[in-house]
Amino acid sequence: MTEGRNTPSDVTLLTAAAALAAIERGELSPTELFEAYRSAAAADELNAYLWVAEDAHDPAPPGLPLAGVPIAVKDLFCTEGVPSQAGSKILEGYRPPYTASVVARLAVAGAPLLGKTNQDEFAMGSSNENSAFGPVLNPWDRTRVPGGSSGGSAAAVAAGSAPWALGTDTGGSIRQPAALCGIVGLKPTYGTVSRYGMIAFASSLDQAGPLTRDVTDAALLLKHMVGQDDRDATSIGFPGEIELPRGDSLKGIRLGVPEELSGAGVGIEQGVLDAFNATLKLAESLGASVETCHLPHAPHALSAYYVLAPAEASSNLARYDGVRYGRRIERGGLVGMYTKTRSQGFGAEVKRRIMLGTYSLSSGYYDAYYGRAQRVRTKIADDFRAAFDRFDFVVTPTAPSVAFELGSKTADPLAMYLNDYCTVPMSLAGIPAISIPNGLSDDLPTGVQLCGPAFSENRVLEAAYALEQAIGFENLAHPPRSRE
Amino acid sequence: LTTLESPSMIDREQVLHVARLARLELTEDEVGRMSEELSAVLGHIEKIGELDLDGVPPTTHVVEVSNALRPDVVEPSLAREVALASAPAVADGGFLVPSPQADADSGLR
Amino acid sequence: MSEFEPVIGLEIHVQLSTHTKMFCGCALAFGEPPNTLTCPTCLGLPGTLPRANEQAIHFGLMIGLALGSDLAPRSIFHRKNYFYPDLPKGYQISQYDEPLCRGGQLGDVRIHRVHLEEDAAKLIHAGASGRIHGSDASVVDFNRGGTPLAEIVTEPDVRSAAQAREWLTLLRTTLRRLGVSDVNMEEGSLRCDANISIRPVGSTELGTKTELKNMNSFRYLERGVNAEIARQEALLRSGRHVVQETLHFDPQTERITSLRSKEEAHDYRYFPEPDLVPVATSEQMLAAARDAMPELPAAREERLQSLGISAASARQLAWRTELGDYFEAALAAGNSPVGAFIQPLANWVCNELVARVGEDDPNASNVTPDALAKLVALVGSKDVTVGNAKLVLDRLVADGGDPAAIVEAEGLGAMGGGDDALEPIVAAALAANADAAEKIRAGNMKAIGAIIGHVMRETKGRADGAEVTRVVREKLGL
Ligand SMILES: [Mg+2]
Ligand SMILES: [Zn+2]
């Protein structure tokens, strides 16, 4: 932006797409933009960051598609020479010798690394209270959680200390914190974004995605994230290109509202439901049809998820043994070293899930738990396929409640797990789902979730954009300076 | 969407066995708590036992890809200093660990 | 007390000779300094993912074809979970209930399955160095970690240690012939474990089996299996019973010790590897494997026999690939009629040449196949006696060269039938050995040895033994 017209803090009010446009018009220098965010991140009071770049090294060469708009990255993405700890004590200070494919891809596109964001340890959690480096605070109300596990990324974007951020979603870890922080979060189709360099939680579910201020930014970031990667055998890339959404109508769009994920008795807070129902009305006014639909196996999704994800995690986390990297505590020979290292290196929730996963894979239980859960997964994917025969999208509230008070659910793992009730089914089916801000309840953000068939990202973004325009959400967590 | 009460299905002995498999050491308190919490979660999970899943194939991968093989072409390896850089203990160009044999001899393994 | 019969199944791990590891691009090499052939993936660094080596799959399919296995149209990798310092991820990527190949047969032993997996790293015992609070320490070298392995599991069809050894020899030759592995037991590229049980002869029930590990040579395999059979027999004869366990054979002391006496029962918690996708064996992959198949030892043995070679020679030539190759090269080089030439040539290769080059590859020796073929032809045409031909072979082994030229230069040519020069030499020999001559005349043909010896000394071996006998008989009027 031209000198004198704006102070550095003002540029952090721009969406990433707007900042990009300003750079391209020559009105904003990428160095100035980076510095503005760098100082905002360094001054962050929400504990959203675990590491912030000390200076903007080489400014991005001109002409790159992301033009030097910096990005905050969840701690679990490996970044060469930069702490990558997955929110865990067991990896405290660990600096990998390589960079995750998606982070490298974004760097090549012109998005330099701004900082590493706090998260629930190994992405296990829905409140960010499971970080070994302390909880993240919700910028809307600092006595409340930002959601999780990508809580640091969500809080940073909502508070304006990052233009946008990378998160990962295994059962809702992008969408739920996006909802609780009043921003946009998108979990892409499984396989469209490379997992290489993402410290694994549950390999068959983990997927990286954008956390952004609006739908356009989500599309813009995703556009440069997707792509097949030879380093990830499960990566397939995206057929075609991610396009920036522009439509404002939902004419002819058929929305299915699953009874199982939004009906009475499901346990969704009234305020969240009211906002959800208001948005359905709005959608109708934009030309959409809204009908109840059924996902008969969705009520079992959480159960299947809490078999599959911990099972994979118990195996993925076996490598933290104190031999090659990370923390080691020596006592009593090899087994002593293993057990001390792991018992003191992992937090309570991680240990709980390792125990759960180890149990369900152990001899005699595989068929009853893991085998069955995989079959439930098939049924859930079938349910969605059937729904998409009749509907373009399935819509639900993103999270059953607004941001809750810090500490209010830490004593009850099951209550915490229920946060993912509406987001886990899409993860199991591997389909794209977006959460967009859906107005306030008790002065706190709520989210609405839209999902479509595999690889329907462009249509999902288009519909989400139309809804976003109609909802007209204002991010009060990042107030313009003039209001202060 | 309610928290279920369930009878303790995973007892102390099972908790200890699973902890051994996972190379975790639990305090007495943790053993008790783990037994309760895991039982509660498993109680919820066990509802999938009621579903009729006969003939339903398991889903291991949601993506329908096969092979994704790598050509047998050498790629550069890490310099040894880099490979060993994060190791908690190093000796003779390798990762130093307590000997597994010592555990086996003392019956710990 | 009844006699016992051993029931033995073998589990063989074969390191595949690909250029790179099973799931990463690190080079495979033996004897490099520790931890110089590693990358984020084979060190199990956080966030890394495996990618399967297509050449390893190709080799796996070739092994399956060689063993007559059913090649699975779809197979998947599983994780086998356990903690050990040589296992960087805390699990080994292996195959479980959907292996690459099932069934098959090699020689007289049925194959149960063949699957692919990754090798563990090398754990070097550092001794009581005192470096870790005075306790024993080990050092891990990840160079070997991730080497592609084919695990071949047989049905329990082996009935003796000798049979186990012989069958493993056939397997090794087959694998070497395929070119899929170095199959060197001492260097660990071929490793054999044996599942052993015994039962009363005539019984069809299986006894309790033990798993015997660490037999890193053919000799140790035979000794180890025999020792374990003896141990089990002694147990049963004294009224005790065999405990199912994993055992370690110490070749130095020939003692068998339990590897994991107090260890908790294994629970590997196998589950499908979510980081890899299924291997779908395409027509193209199958065709490539078929096209790459060489003639296998069993087929070669049959073909050589059909050419008129004795069973023993055919087996020796077929089971030692390089020997067979040498033989066939010599056969092709020789321009004598094959019928009369082939068995003598086989004998010269299998006996005389092997006696001189030992375990070394004869193709790398100074004796070219062409030279040996010429030498055998000279013997066949009686231009050189067998005895002198052996001297010529000694020369060839030492310095190489052309046999005819050596014969010429050294004056080793045979004196030949009807050669007048032989008569006076025989006459002189009879005169000098009157005793022997008398005995021969009295019918004791054994005494002719002294006469032949004398003639050979006089002629420097150029005389033909049969011709000498003929002349002796003639002179003595027999
Ligand atoms: Mg094996
Ligand atoms: Zn490697």
JSON list of N, CA and C in Angstrom, two decimals, chain B residues 97-102 105, chain C residues 125-130 132 134-138:
[
{"chain": "B", "resi": 97, "resn": "VAL", "atom": "N", "xyz": [22.49, -47.19, 22.07]},
{"chain": "B", "resi": 97, "resn": "VAL", "atom": "CA", "xyz": [21.32, -47.61, 22.86]},
{"chain": "B", "resi": 97, "resn": "VAL", "atom": "C", "xyz": [21.76, -48.60, 23.94]},
{"chain": "B", "resi": 98, "resn": "PRO", "atom": "N", "xyz": [20.99, -48.68, 25.00]},
{"chain": "B", "resi": 98, "resn": "PRO", "atom": "CA", "xyz": [21.28, -49.75, 25.96]},
{"chain": "B", "resi": 98, "resn": "PRO", "atom": "C", "xyz": [21.12, -51.09, 25.26]},
{"chain": "B", "resi": 99, "resn": "SER", "atom": "N", "xyz": [21.96, -52.02, 25.57]},
{"chain": "B", "resi": 99, "resn": "SER", "atom": "CA", "xyz": [21.94, -53.28, 24.85]},
{"chain": "B", "resi": 99, "resn": "SER", "atom": "C", "xyz": [20.68, -54.08, 25.13]},
{"chain": "B", "resi": 100, "resn": "PRO", "atom": "N", "xyz": [20.00, -54.53, 24.08]},
{"chain": "B", "resi": 100, "resn": "PRO", "atom": "CA", "xyz": [18.83, -55.39, 24.30]},
{"chain": "B", "resi": 100, "resn": "PRO", "atom": "C", "xyz": [19.23, -56.71, 24.95]},
{"chain": "B", "resi": 101, "resn": "GLN", "atom": "N", "xyz": [20.45, -57.14, 24.69]},
{"chain": "B", "resi": 101, "resn": "GLN", "atom": "CA", "xyz": [20.92, -58.40, 25.24]},
{"chain": "B", "resi": 101, "resn": "GLN", "atom": "C", "xyz": [20.94, -58.35, 26.76]},
{"chain": "B", "resi": 102, "resn": "ALA", "atom": "N", "xyz": [21.36, -57.17, 27.29]},
{"chain": "B", "resi": 102, "resn": "ALA", "atom": "CA", "xyz": [21.43, -57.04, 28.74]},
{"chain": "B", "resi": 102, "resn": "ALA", "atom": "C", "xyz": [20.05, -57.24, 29.36]},
{"chain": "B", "resi": 105, "resn": "ASP", "atom": "N", "xyz": [19.12, -60.92, 29.17]},
{"chain": "B", "resi": 105, "resn": "ASP", "atom": "CA", "xyz": [19.82, -61.71, 30.17]},
{"chain": "B", "resi": 105, "resn": "ASP", "atom": "C", "xyz": [19.18, -61.57, 31.55]},
{"chain": "C", "resi": 125, "resn": "HIS", "atom": "N", "xyz": [26.91, -54.90, 19.02]},
{"chain": "C", "resi": 125, "resn": "HIS", "atom": "CA", "xyz": [27.07, -54.91, 20.46]},
{"chain": "C", "resi": 125, "resn": "HIS", "atom": "C", "xyz": [28.35, -54.18, 20.82]},
{"chain": "C", "resi": 126, "resn": "ALA", "atom": "N", "xyz": [28.23, -53.14, 21.62]},
{"chain": "C", "resi": 126, "resn": "ALA", "atom": "CA", "xyz": [29.41, -52.34, 21.95]},
{"chain": "C", "resi": 126, "resn": "ALA", "atom": "C", "xyz": [30.05, -52.80, 23.24]},
{"chain": "C", "resi": 127, "resn": "GLY", "atom": "N", "xyz": [29.47, -53.80, 23.88]},
{"chain": "C", "resi": 127, "resn": "GLY", "atom": "CA", "xyz": [30.07, -54.34, 25.10]},
{"chain": "C", "resi": 127, "resn": "GLY", "atom": "C", "xyz": [29.85, -53.45, 26.30]},
{"chain": "C", "resi": 128, "resn": "ALA", "atom": "N", "xyz": [30.42, -53.87, 27.42]},
{"chain": "C", "resi": 128, "resn": "ALA", "atom": "CA", "xyz": [30.25, -53.10, 28.65]},
{"chain": "C", "resi": 128, "resn": "ALA", "atom": "C", "xyz": [31.20, -51.91, 28.61]},
{"chain": "C", "resi": 129, "resn": "SER", "atom": "N", "xyz": [30.83, -50.95, 27.79]},
{"chain": "C", "resi": 129, "resn": "SER", "atom": "CA", "xyz": [31.73, -49.82, 27.58]},
{"chain": "C", "resi": 129, "resn": "SER", "atom": "C", "xyz": [31.62, -48.81, 28.71]},
{"chain": "C", "resi": 130, "resn": "GLY", "atom": "N", "xyz": [30.59, -48.96, 29.50]},
{"chain": "C", "resi": 130, "resn": "GLY", "atom": "CA", "xyz": [30.40, -48.02, 30.59]},
{"chain": "C", "resi": 130, "resn": "GLY", "atom": "C", "xyz": [29.85, -46.69, 30.10]},
{"chain": "C", "resi": 132, "resn": "ILE", "atom": "N", "xyz": [26.83, -46.01, 29.01]},
{"chain": "C", "resi": 132, "resn": "ILE", "atom": "CA", "xyz": [25.49, -45.71, 29.54]},
{"chain": "C", "resi": 132, "resn": "ILE", "atom": "C", "xyz": [25.42, -46.23, 30.97]},
{"chain": "C", "resi": 134, "resn": "GLY", "atom": "N", "xyz": [27.34, -47.45, 32.90]},
{"chain": "C", "resi": 134, "resn": "GLY", "atom": "CA", "xyz": [28.02, -48.70, 33.20]},
{"chain": "C", "resi": 134, "resn": "GLY", "atom": "C", "xyz": [27.34, -49.93, 32.64]},
{"chain": "C", "resi": 135, "resn": "SER", "atom": "N", "xyz": [26.19, -49.78, 32.01]},
{"chain": "C", "resi": 135, "resn": "SER", "atom": "CA", "xyz": [25.53, -50.98, 31.52]},
{"chain": "C", "resi": 135, "resn": "SER", "atom": "C", "xyz": [25.99, -51.28, 30.09]},
{"chain": "C", "resi": 136, "resn": "ASP", "atom": "N", "xyz": [25.63, -52.42, 29.59]},
{"chain": "C", "resi": 136, "resn": "ASP", "atom": "CA", "xyz": [26.01, -52.80, 28.24]},
{"chain": "C", "resi": 136, "resn": "ASP", "atom": "C", "xyz": [25.33, -51.89, 27.23]},
{"chain": "C", "resi": 137, "resn": "ALA", "atom": "N", "xyz": [26.04, -51.64, 26.16]},
{"chain": "C", "resi": 137, "resn": "ALA", "atom": "CA", "xyz": [25.48, -50.76, 25.13]},
{"chain": "C", "resi": 137, "resn": "ALA", "atom": "C", "xyz": [25.61, -51.38, 23.76]},
{"chain": "C", "resi": 138, "resn": "SER", "atom": "N", "xyz": [24.76, -50.94, 22.86]},
{"chain": "C", "resi": 138, "resn": "SER", "atom": "CA", "xyz": [24.84, -51.36, 21.46]},
{"chain": "C", "resi": 138, "resn": "SER", "atom": "C", "xyz": [24.79, -50.11, 20.60]}
]
